[in-house]
């Protein structure tokens, strides 16, 4: 049995068409770029694609996303100009759910390499303030160069462990909202990286859960009352998804809020392996690769009390 | 200036200039952009400028009330630690469309050379030094980056990591 089949068999009861799910997981993911509205427009980019003979297919649910049928999109003029950023379709969803406004002060707790940070900045018309944090020094250069190439002028990059993030260097006490796109086991990235499951173990899921919970808890404590925190992972395991959110709900400082997605998704689980969760967990969303031919994702939208 | 190169210090206006703060002032910086490229200071009204390490100036939209020790604040804007102050590629891509002086507009074939880092021989009657390099893509002006014009040659300043490799 392959790694995929042996590990993913635990999700069989959650899926209507498990064999289709497995098939899709074994198919490489198309390369998708997001148009960066800080530096260009959809119209300018589409004309450029056609004039430069860059073969693209627009993505049907989001006018800013294009599947690009070119082996190295980074080696094109629009990329050099900062008009494009390679970003999977599902990866563009958490910022849309957070839905920041121009002028907001936003914390991106785990931000390298900055795909979602730059998308947040674009959604804010590059107006406001984003603190883009990451704990991994080796991932800083990519974060920095992406934000600079994409023309983001409202971000401060900090290097710290999000669990202990301090607002001391800044002159404000709370964020309007936070994106908590945590490190995870990455099961949903299997189509992009066939080796994603090599280090998979139940033990690893639980140690990630601990880290994810502490980061999420820090975000809840740093966001103003009534503010939004979006929690997301690119994995299927309930240990890293519903169980983390269930635990944070039980602390009583936030509630889950409903949201709609422009693509097909499934509700969050309210039970896993005999453990019952808070019933509001069905308001979270799971995106399985076979639903929209994408990677996998989990998203929860929380409101701070 | 703060000796720790991890600290961002705000560039102050001339009158507010303090000892041990930044090595240049906001006014000096804006004068440079105005003199060299005719980009008027009002374009930068919403922005503040910060020095992190001698002569390395960053641009940030907004303000902070004090010096700060972080990894980045906005984007690198200008290098002022050499005789000729030098704008960054990202600064020119962001603000270059306002430039009205020392702009070189390249035809498509030269754009392709320039983005690959190749030097271009050309006659040009502007003042030698750093220039805004512009091109055209699908009937729109594009701000490509910085060139250094001297002795009849335009030297591409597109960083190696950003250069394209076109066959
Ligand atoms: C899923 S990736 C983030 C992707 C990013 N949001 C994007 O859209 O480009 C998770 C990130 O969390 C970072 N990370 C891991 N542990 C962390 C911690 N304790 N505090 C902050 N960041 C952490 C990793 O270095 C990694 O860059």
Short mmCIF file of C-alpha atoms and ligand atoms in Angstrom, two decimals:
data_model
loop_
_atom_site.label_atom_id
_atom_site.label_comp_id
_atom_site.label_asym_id
_atom_site.label_seq_id
_atom_site.Cartn_x
_atom_site.Cartn_y
_atom_site.Cartn_z
CA UNK A 1 0.00 0.00 0.00
CA UNK A 2 1.35 3.48 -0.80
CA UNK A 3 1.89 6.09 1.90
CA UNK A 4 -1.10 8.02 0.62
CA UNK A 5 -3.48 5.08 0.84
CA UNK A 6 -2.32 3.90 4.23
CA UNK A 7 -2.43 7.33 5.88
CA UNK A 8 -5.53 8.69 4.18
CA UNK A 9 -7.64 5.58 4.86
CA UNK A 10 -8.58 7.21 8.18
CA UNK A 11 -10.53 9.80 6.17
CA UNK A 12 -12.55 7.28 4.18
CA UNK A 13 -15.65 7.65 6.42
CA UNK A 14 -15.58 11.44 5.84
CA UNK A 15 -15.68 11.25 2.06
CA UNK A 16 -18.51 10.49 -0.31
CA UNK A 17 -16.23 9.35 -3.09
CA UNK A 18 -13.07 8.13 -1.45
CA UNK A 19 -11.57 6.55 -4.55
CA UNK A 20 -11.95 9.78 -6.49
CA UNK A 21 -10.26 11.58 -3.58
CA UNK A 22 -7.30 9.19 -3.80
CA UNK A 23 -7.09 9.59 -7.56
CA UNK A 24 -7.02 13.37 -7.31
CA UNK A 25 -4.39 13.21 -4.54
CA UNK A 26 -2.17 11.32 -6.95
CA UNK A 27 -2.55 13.93 -9.69
CA UNK A 28 -0.17 16.92 -9.77
CA UNK A 29 -1.67 20.31 -9.03
CA UNK A 30 -1.90 22.91 -11.81
CA UNK A 31 0.27 26.01 -11.28
CA UNK A 32 -1.82 29.05 -10.39
CA UNK A 33 -0.87 32.73 -10.17
CA UNK A 34 -2.67 35.57 -8.43
CA UNK A 35 -2.79 39.01 -10.07
CA UNK A 36 -1.33 41.56 -7.67
CA UNK A 37 -3.70 44.53 -7.74
CA UNK A 38 -1.17 46.68 -5.86
CA UNK A 39 0.86 46.93 -9.06
CA UNK A 40 -1.48 46.11 -11.93
CA UNK A 41 -5.04 45.37 -12.98
CA UNK A 42 -6.75 42.27 -14.33
CA UNK A 43 -7.14 43.96 -17.70
CA UNK A 44 -3.47 44.93 -17.99
CA UNK A 45 -2.34 41.46 -16.98
CA UNK A 46 -4.64 39.61 -19.33
CA UNK A 47 -3.48 41.78 -22.25
CA UNK A 48 0.11 41.10 -21.22
CA UNK A 49 -0.52 37.35 -21.10
CA UNK A 50 -1.89 37.41 -24.59
CA UNK A 51 0.79 39.73 -26.04
CA UNK A 52 3.58 37.69 -24.47
CA UNK A 53 1.96 34.38 -25.50
CA UNK A 54 1.73 33.20 -21.91
CA UNK A 55 -0.85 30.45 -21.98
CA UNK A 56 -3.33 30.92 -19.11
CA UNK A 57 -6.73 29.62 -18.10
CA UNK A 58 -8.81 31.89 -15.85
CA UNK A 59 -10.04 30.35 -12.66
CA UNK A 60 -13.83 30.34 -12.63
CA UNK A 61 -14.48 31.48 -9.05
CA UNK A 62 -11.87 34.20 -8.65
CA UNK A 63 -11.10 36.72 -11.42
CA UNK A 64 -7.62 37.35 -9.95
CA UNK A 65 -6.45 33.75 -10.33
CA UNK A 66 -5.11 32.15 -13.49
CA UNK A 67 -3.85 28.69 -14.14
CA UNK A 68 -0.61 29.20 -16.01
CA UNK A 69 0.56 26.61 -18.47
CA UNK A 70 4.18 27.65 -18.53
CA UNK A 71 6.91 25.67 -16.86
CA UNK A 72 8.52 28.73 -15.20
CA UNK A 73 6.09 31.59 -14.59
CA UNK A 74 8.79 33.24 -12.44
CA UNK A 75 10.81 33.77 -15.59
CA UNK A 76 8.36 36.18 -17.23
CA UNK A 77 8.18 39.96 -17.49
CA UNK A 78 4.89 40.27 -15.53
CA UNK A 79 6.50 38.35 -12.68
CA UNK A 80 9.58 40.60 -12.69
CA UNK A 81 7.27 43.60 -12.56
CA UNK A 82 5.52 42.22 -9.47
CA UNK A 83 2.22 41.75 -11.25
CA UNK A 84 1.98 38.04 -10.40
CA UNK A 85 2.46 35.79 -7.46
CA UNK A 86 2.40 32.00 -7.60
CA UNK A 87 -0.29 30.97 -5.15
CA UNK A 88 -2.51 27.94 -5.05
CA UNK A 89 -6.24 28.51 -5.39
CA UNK A 90 -7.08 27.27 -1.89
CA UNK A 91 -4.27 29.30 -0.36
CA UNK A 92 -6.05 32.46 -1.50
CA UNK A 93 -9.15 31.65 0.53
CA UNK A 94 -8.17 32.48 4.15
CA UNK A 95 -7.41 36.17 3.35
CA UNK A 96 -10.78 36.44 1.59
CA UNK A 97 -12.48 35.02 4.70
CA UNK A 98 -10.58 37.44 6.95
CA UNK A 99 -11.70 40.21 4.58
CA UNK A 100 -9.60 43.07 6.00
CA UNK A 101 -10.47 46.69 5.24
CA UNK A 102 -8.07 49.41 4.11
CA UNK A 103 -6.75 51.06 7.26
CA UNK A 104 -6.94 47.95 9.45
CA UNK A 105 -4.10 46.76 11.63
CA UNK A 106 -3.63 43.05 10.92
CA UNK A 107 -1.41 40.36 12.40
CA UNK A 108 -0.19 37.61 10.10
CA UNK A 109 1.15 35.24 12.75
CA UNK A 110 2.93 32.72 10.49
CA UNK A 111 3.58 34.61 7.29
CA UNK A 112 6.55 33.24 5.32
CA UNK A 113 6.81 33.22 2.33
CA UNK A 114 4.17 35.94 2.27
CA UNK A 115 1.58 34.70 -0.21
CA UNK A 116 -1.27 35.52 2.12
CA UNK A 117 0.42 38.63 3.56
CA UNK A 118 0.71 40.17 0.11
CA UNK A 119 -2.86 39.19 -0.69
CA UNK A 120 -4.05 40.82 2.54
CA UNK A 121 -2.14 43.98 1.57
CA UNK A 122 -3.81 43.95 -1.85
CA UNK A 123 -7.25 43.51 -0.25
CA UNK A 124 -6.42 46.55 1.92
CA UNK A 125 -5.30 48.62 -1.12
CA UNK A 126 -1.88 48.73 0.55
CA UNK A 127 -3.34 50.99 3.23
CA UNK A 128 -3.25 50.20 6.95
CA UNK A 129 -0.69 48.12 8.77
CA UNK A 130 0.27 44.45 8.61
CA UNK A 131 2.67 42.83 11.03
CA UNK A 132 4.03 39.82 9.15
CA UNK A 133 5.66 37.47 11.61
CA UNK A 134 7.50 34.19 11.24
CA UNK A 135 9.78 32.25 13.55
CA UNK A 136 11.97 30.72 10.87
CA UNK A 137 14.95 32.89 10.00
CA UNK A 138 15.69 30.85 6.88
CA UNK A 139 12.25 31.71 5.51
CA UNK A 140 12.69 35.47 6.05
CA UNK A 141 14.47 36.30 2.76
CA UNK A 142 11.62 34.84 0.69
CA UNK A 143 9.05 36.73 2.75
CA UNK A 144 10.95 39.96 2.37
CA UNK A 145 11.62 39.66 -1.34
CA UNK A 146 8.04 38.67 -2.13
CA UNK A 147 6.58 41.63 -0.24
CA UNK A 148 9.06 44.03 -1.85
CA UNK A 149 8.57 42.68 -5.37
CA UNK A 150 4.81 42.90 -4.93
CA UNK A 151 5.13 46.54 -3.84
CA UNK A 152 3.74 46.12 -0.32
CA UNK A 153 4.62 49.22 1.72
CA UNK A 154 2.40 48.65 4.77
CA UNK A 155 4.10 45.60 6.26
CA UNK A 156 6.52 45.27 9.14
CA UNK A 157 8.31 41.93 9.26
CA UNK A 158 9.03 40.49 12.67
CA UNK A 159 11.02 37.42 13.56
CA UNK A 160 9.56 35.80 16.63
CA UNK A 161 7.80 32.78 17.99
CA UNK A 162 4.13 33.60 17.49
CA UNK A 163 3.27 31.85 20.77
CA UNK A 164 5.10 34.57 22.66
CA UNK A 165 4.65 37.46 20.24
CA UNK A 166 5.02 40.83 21.93
CA UNK A 167 3.51 44.14 20.87
CA UNK A 168 6.12 46.05 22.86
CA UNK A 169 7.99 47.45 19.83
CA UNK A 170 4.75 48.94 18.48
CA UNK A 171 2.59 51.80 19.66
CA UNK A 172 -0.75 49.97 19.81
CA UNK A 173 -2.19 47.30 22.09
CA UNK A 174 -4.49 45.27 19.89
CA UNK A 175 -4.92 44.20 16.28
CA UNK A 176 -8.17 44.61 14.36
CA UNK A 177 -7.80 41.06 13.07
CA UNK A 178 -5.38 38.20 12.66
CA UNK A 179 -4.60 35.46 10.19
CA UNK A 180 -3.31 32.31 11.83
CA UNK A 181 -2.05 30.15 8.98
CA UNK A 182 -0.20 27.67 11.12
CA UNK A 183 2.55 25.15 10.42
CA UNK A 184 0.84 21.78 9.89
CA UNK A 185 1.38 18.25 8.66
CA UNK A 186 0.57 19.44 5.13
CA UNK A 187 -1.55 16.48 4.04
CA UNK A 188 -3.45 18.77 1.68
CA UNK A 189 -0.25 19.67 -0.21
CA UNK A 190 0.32 16.10 -1.38
CA UNK A 191 -0.45 17.01 -5.00
CA UNK A 192 2.25 19.68 -5.00
CA UNK A 193 4.73 17.75 -2.95
CA UNK A 194 4.43 13.95 -3.21
CA UNK A 195 6.82 13.61 -0.29
CA UNK A 196 4.61 15.67 2.04
CA UNK A 197 3.67 12.60 4.07
CA UNK A 198 7.16 11.24 4.64
CA UNK A 199 7.35 12.46 8.23
CA UNK A 200 3.71 11.78 9.02
CA UNK A 201 2.93 10.20 12.40
CA UNK A 202 0.10 10.49 14.91
CA UNK A 203 2.64 11.72 17.40
CA UNK A 204 3.60 14.53 15.02
CA UNK A 205 -0.06 15.55 14.63
CA UNK A 206 -0.40 15.94 18.37
CA UNK A 207 2.80 17.91 18.77
CA UNK A 208 1.70 20.23 15.94
CA UNK A 209 -1.69 20.53 17.63
CA UNK A 210 -0.03 21.86 20.74
CA UNK A 211 1.93 24.45 18.76
CA UNK A 212 -1.10 25.43 16.67
CA UNK A 213 -3.26 25.87 19.73
CA UNK A 214 -0.70 28.11 21.45
CA UNK A 215 -0.32 30.30 18.36
CA UNK A 216 -4.09 30.59 17.94
CA UNK A 217 -4.51 31.42 21.61
CA UNK A 218 -1.91 34.20 21.31
CA UNK A 219 -3.80 35.62 18.32
CA UNK A 220 -7.10 35.61 20.23
CA UNK A 221 -5.42 37.51 23.06
CA UNK A 222 -3.93 40.13 20.70
CA UNK A 223 -7.07 40.92 18.70
CA UNK A 224 -9.59 43.50 19.87
CA UNK A 225 -12.99 42.52 21.16
CA UNK A 226 -15.29 41.99 18.18
CA UNK A 227 -12.29 41.47 15.87
CA UNK A 228 -11.84 38.49 13.55
CA UNK A 229 -9.28 35.69 13.71
CA UNK A 230 -9.05 33.26 10.82
CA UNK A 231 -7.42 29.92 11.57
CA UNK A 232 -6.28 27.85 8.61
CA UNK A 233 -4.25 24.77 7.76
CA UNK A 234 -3.45 22.88 4.59
CA UNK A 235 -4.16 19.53 6.19
CA UNK A 236 -7.07 17.14 6.70
CA UNK A 237 -6.33 15.76 10.16
CA UNK A 238 -9.04 16.69 12.69
CA UNK A 239 -6.27 16.68 15.31
CA UNK A 240 -4.87 19.88 13.74
CA UNK A 241 -8.19 21.38 12.72
CA UNK A 242 -11.43 20.88 14.64
CA UNK A 243 -9.64 19.72 17.79
CA UNK A 244 -7.57 22.93 17.92
CA UNK A 245 -10.62 25.12 17.38
CA UNK A 246 -12.71 23.09 19.84
CA UNK A 247 -10.08 23.59 22.47
CA UNK A 248 -9.88 27.35 21.89
CA UNK A 249 -13.69 27.64 22.06
CA UNK A 250 -13.69 25.89 25.41
CA UNK A 251 -11.53 28.68 26.82
CA UNK A 252 -14.50 30.99 26.28
CA UNK A 253 -12.78 33.99 24.68
CA UNK A 254 -14.12 33.60 21.14
CA UNK A 255 -16.99 32.20 19.12
CA UNK A 256 -17.18 30.64 15.68
CA UNK A 257 -18.85 32.71 13.01
CA UNK A 258 -20.42 31.41 9.79
CA UNK A 259 -19.08 32.34 6.37
CA UNK A 260 -19.67 31.40 2.76
CA UNK A 261 -17.14 30.22 0.24
CA UNK A 262 -17.22 30.68 -3.52
CA UNK A 263 -16.11 27.06 -4.02
CA UNK A 264 -17.44 23.69 -2.89
CA UNK A 265 -16.57 22.71 0.68
CA UNK A 266 -17.74 20.45 3.50
CA UNK A 267 -18.73 21.51 7.02
CA UNK A 268 -16.31 21.05 9.89
CA UNK A 269 -16.62 17.82 11.86
CA UNK A 270 -18.54 17.70 15.11
CA UNK A 271 -17.18 14.30 16.01
CA UNK A 272 -13.99 12.33 15.38
CA UNK A 273 -13.09 8.87 16.58
CA UNK A 274 -15.74 8.98 19.28
CA UNK A 275 -14.80 12.46 20.56
CA UNK A 276 -17.63 15.00 20.38
CA UNK A 277 -16.83 18.63 19.55
CA UNK A 278 -18.73 21.86 20.15
CA UNK A 279 -21.63 21.66 17.65
CA UNK A 280 -20.74 25.08 16.20
CA UNK A 281 -17.68 23.45 14.65
CA UNK A 282 -19.85 22.56 11.69
CA UNK A 283 -19.48 26.26 10.74
CA UNK A 284 -15.82 25.65 9.86
CA UNK A 285 -15.05 24.55 6.31
CA UNK A 286 -13.06 21.69 4.90
CA UNK A 287 -11.96 21.79 1.30
CA UNK A 288 -11.10 18.38 -0.09
CA UNK A 289 -8.92 18.18 -3.24
CA UNK A 290 -11.56 16.28 -5.23
CA UNK A 291 -14.27 18.91 -4.63
CA UNK A 292 -12.77 21.64 -6.83
CA UNK A 293 -9.60 20.04 -8.20
CA UNK A 294 -7.38 21.97 -5.76
CA UNK A 295 -5.18 21.28 -2.74
CA UNK A 296 -6.78 20.61 0.66
CA UNK A 297 -7.56 23.27 3.27
CA UNK A 298 -9.33 23.87 6.56
CA UNK A 299 -10.65 27.27 7.62
CA UNK A 300 -12.30 28.53 10.80
CA UNK A 301 -13.54 32.08 11.28
CA UNK A 302 -13.57 33.24 14.90
CA UNK A 303 -14.79 36.37 16.59
CA UNK A 304 -13.06 37.57 19.72
CA UNK A 305 -15.38 38.21 22.67
CA UNK B 1 22.70 56.90 14.04
CA UNK B 2 22.03 53.86 16.14
CA UNK B 3 24.94 51.50 15.72
CA UNK B 4 22.76 48.40 15.80
CA UNK B 5 21.90 47.62 12.22
CA UNK B 6 18.73 45.86 13.34
CA UNK B 7 17.12 49.17 14.25
CA UNK B 8 14.96 51.27 11.97
CA UNK B 9 15.36 55.00 12.68
CA UNK B 10 12.94 57.54 11.27
CA UNK B 11 14.34 60.12 8.86
CA UNK B 12 13.41 63.49 10.27
CA UNK B 13 12.95 66.80 8.50
CA UNK B 14 15.98 69.12 8.59
CA UNK B 15 14.73 71.21 11.45
CA UNK B 16 14.03 68.26 13.68
CA UNK B 17 17.31 66.56 12.88
CA UNK B 18 18.96 65.14 15.92
CA UNK B 19 22.37 63.82 16.62
CA UNK B 20 22.82 60.05 16.50
CA UNK B 21 19.73 59.65 14.41
CA UNK B 22 19.68 58.97 10.69
CA UNK B 23 22.59 59.83 8.40
CA UNK B 24 20.34 61.75 5.99
CA UNK B 25 17.16 63.75 6.49
CA UNK B 26 13.77 63.32 4.92
CA UNK B 27 14.21 66.59 3.07
CA UNK B 28 17.58 65.57 1.63
CA UNK B 29 16.07 62.32 0.42
CA UNK B 30 13.04 63.95 -1.15
CA UNK B 31 15.25 66.62 -2.73
CA UNK B 32 17.24 63.86 -4.38
CA UNK B 33 14.13 62.23 -5.89
CA UNK B 34 12.88 65.63 -6.98
CA UNK B 35 16.19 66.82 -8.47
CA UNK B 36 17.07 63.60 -10.21
CA UNK B 37 13.65 62.35 -11.39
CA UNK B 38 11.34 65.32 -10.86
CA UNK B 39 9.14 63.29 -8.57
CA UNK B 40 7.68 65.97 -6.31
CA UNK B 41 7.81 65.50 -2.51
CA UNK B 42 4.00 65.55 -2.32
CA UNK B 43 3.93 62.08 -3.91
CA UNK B 44 5.48 60.77 -0.68
CA UNK B 45 3.11 62.60 1.67
CA UNK B 46 1.70 59.41 3.19
CA UNK B 47 5.09 57.75 3.52
CA UNK B 48 7.79 57.80 6.15
CA UNK B 49 11.42 56.89 5.55
CA UNK B 50 13.58 54.78 7.79
CA UNK B 51 17.27 54.00 7.96
CA UNK B 52 18.42 50.54 8.95
CA UNK B 53 22.19 50.33 8.77
CA UNK B 54 24.21 53.22 7.41
CA UNK B 55 22.73 54.65 4.22
CA UNK B 56 20.08 52.01 3.71
CA UNK B 57 16.77 53.81 3.46
CA UNK B 58 13.35 52.12 3.52
CA UNK B 59 9.93 53.54 2.61
CA UNK B 60 6.88 52.73 4.70
CA UNK B 61 3.30 53.89 4.24
CA UNK B 62 2.20 55.11 7.62
CA UNK B 63 4.10 56.09 10.71
CA UNK B 64 5.44 54.65 13.91
CA UNK B 65 6.18 56.76 16.93
CA UNK B 66 9.63 55.41 17.69
CA UNK B 67 12.66 53.54 16.37
CA UNK B 68 12.00 49.85 16.03
CA UNK B 69 14.06 46.66 15.90
CA UNK B 70 12.49 44.39 13.32
CA UNK B 71 13.41 42.59 10.10
CA UNK B 72 11.77 44.88 7.57
CA UNK B 73 9.55 47.94 7.37
CA UNK B 74 7.98 48.57 3.98
CA UNK B 75 10.50 48.25 1.18
CA UNK B 76 14.07 49.28 0.51
CA UNK B 77 13.96 52.64 -1.22
CA UNK B 78 17.34 54.27 -1.75
CA UNK B 79 20.97 53.61 -0.91
CA UNK B 80 22.71 56.76 0.28
CA UNK B 81 26.02 55.32 1.42
CA UNK B 82 27.73 55.93 -1.91
CA UNK B 83 28.57 59.09 -3.84
CA UNK B 84 25.64 58.70 -6.23
CA UNK B 85 22.50 57.88 -4.34
CA UNK B 86 20.81 54.87 -5.83
CA UNK B 87 17.10 54.05 -6.00
CA UNK B 88 16.12 50.39 -5.67
CA UNK B 89 14.39 48.41 -8.40
CA UNK B 90 11.32 48.02 -6.20
CA UNK B 91 11.17 51.75 -5.45
CA UNK B 92 11.29 52.57 -9.15
CA UNK B 93 8.66 49.95 -9.95
CA UNK B 94 6.44 51.49 -7.29
CA UNK B 95 7.04 55.24 -7.82
CA UNK B 96 8.79 55.49 -11.21
CA UNK B 97 5.62 56.34 -13.13
CA UNK B 98 5.76 59.81 -11.51
CA UNK B 99 9.25 60.48 -12.91
CA UNK B 100 9.61 63.18 -15.58
CA UNK B 101 13.36 63.48 -15.81
CA UNK B 102 16.19 60.99 -16.34
CA UNK B 103 13.78 58.42 -17.67
CA UNK B 104 14.86 56.08 -20.44
CA UNK B 105 12.08 54.46 -22.44
CA UNK B 106 13.22 51.30 -24.18
CA UNK B 107 11.74 49.61 -27.24
CA UNK B 108 10.59 45.98 -26.75
CA UNK B 109 13.79 44.32 -28.00
CA UNK B 110 15.91 46.39 -25.62
CA UNK B 111 13.54 45.69 -22.74
CA UNK B 112 14.24 42.01 -23.24
CA UNK B 113 17.99 42.68 -23.12
CA UNK B 114 17.71 44.91 -20.08
CA UNK B 115 15.69 42.43 -17.99
CA UNK B 116 18.36 39.82 -18.71
CA UNK B 117 21.02 42.12 -17.29
CA UNK B 118 22.72 42.93 -20.60
CA UNK B 119 24.43 46.34 -21.05
CA UNK B 120 22.91 48.43 -23.84
CA UNK B 121 24.90 50.81 -26.05
CA UNK B 122 22.94 53.95 -26.80
CA UNK B 123 23.13 57.68 -27.26
CA UNK B 124 21.22 59.67 -24.76
CA UNK B 125 21.42 63.34 -23.84
CA UNK B 126 20.44 63.12 -20.16
CA UNK B 127 22.77 63.53 -17.19
CA UNK B 128 24.84 60.40 -16.61
CA UNK B 129 23.87 58.48 -13.45
CA UNK B 130 20.95 56.41 -12.28
CA UNK B 131 17.87 56.45 -14.49
CA UNK B 132 14.34 55.14 -14.40
CA UNK B 133 14.01 52.51 -17.10
CA UNK B 134 10.60 52.32 -18.68
CA UNK B 135 9.10 50.07 -21.32
CA UNK B 136 5.76 49.39 -22.87
CA UNK B 137 3.61 46.32 -22.50
CA UNK B 138 0.23 46.00 -24.21
CA UNK B 139 0.01 49.78 -24.70
CA UNK B 140 0.78 50.57 -21.08
CA UNK B 141 3.94 52.12 -19.70
CA UNK B 142 5.80 49.77 -17.40
CA UNK B 143 8.40 50.76 -14.83
CA UNK B 144 11.02 48.09 -15.14
CA UNK B 145 13.81 49.16 -12.86
CA UNK B 146 16.99 51.14 -12.47
CA UNK B 147 19.75 51.60 -15.02
CA UNK B 148 23.11 53.30 -14.69
CA UNK B 149 23.91 55.41 -17.74
CA UNK B 150 27.52 56.30 -18.34
CA UNK B 151 29.80 56.68 -21.38
CA UNK B 152 27.16 55.65 -23.88
CA UNK B 153 26.17 52.48 -22.04
CA UNK B 154 23.06 51.71 -20.03
CA UNK B 155 23.99 49.20 -17.35
CA UNK B 156 21.06 47.17 -16.03
CA UNK B 157 20.76 47.28 -12.24
CA UNK B 158 18.11 44.56 -12.05
CA UNK B 159 19.35 42.33 -9.22
CA UNK B 160 20.76 38.99 -10.42
CA UNK B 161 18.02 37.07 -8.64
CA UNK B 162 15.35 39.03 -10.51
CA UNK B 163 16.87 38.86 -13.99
CA UNK B 164 15.05 36.82 -16.60
CA UNK B 165 16.67 34.05 -18.61
CA UNK B 166 15.12 34.16 -22.04
CA UNK B 167 16.36 31.94 -24.81
C1 LIG C 1 1.79 27.27 6.37
S1 LIG C 1 3.27 28.19 6.51
C2 LIG C 1 2.69 29.84 6.26
C3 LIG C 1 2.41 30.22 4.83
C4 LIG C 1 2.14 31.70 4.66
N1 LIG C 1 1.03 32.13 5.52
C5 LIG C 1 1.84 32.07 3.24
O1 LIG C 1 0.66 32.19 2.88
O2 LIG C 1 2.78 32.29 2.45
C6 LIG C 1 3.60 28.17 8.23
C7 LIG C 1 4.72 29.05 8.70
O3 LIG C 1 4.77 29.03 10.12
C8 LIG C 1 6.09 29.26 10.54
N2 LIG C 1 6.17 28.88 11.95
C9 LIG C 1 6.39 27.67 12.50
N3 LIG C 1 6.36 27.73 13.85
C10 LIG C 1 6.11 29.03 14.17
C11 LIG C 1 6.00 29.75 15.40
N4 LIG C 1 6.10 29.14 16.57
N5 LIG C 1 5.78 31.08 15.34
C12 LIG C 1 5.67 31.70 14.15
N6 LIG C 1 5.77 31.08 12.97
C13 LIG C 1 5.99 29.76 12.97
C14 LIG C 1 6.90 28.46 9.56
O4 LIG C 1 8.23 28.95 9.50
C15 LIG C 1 6.13 28.65 8.26
O5 LIG C 1 6.69 29.69 7.50
#
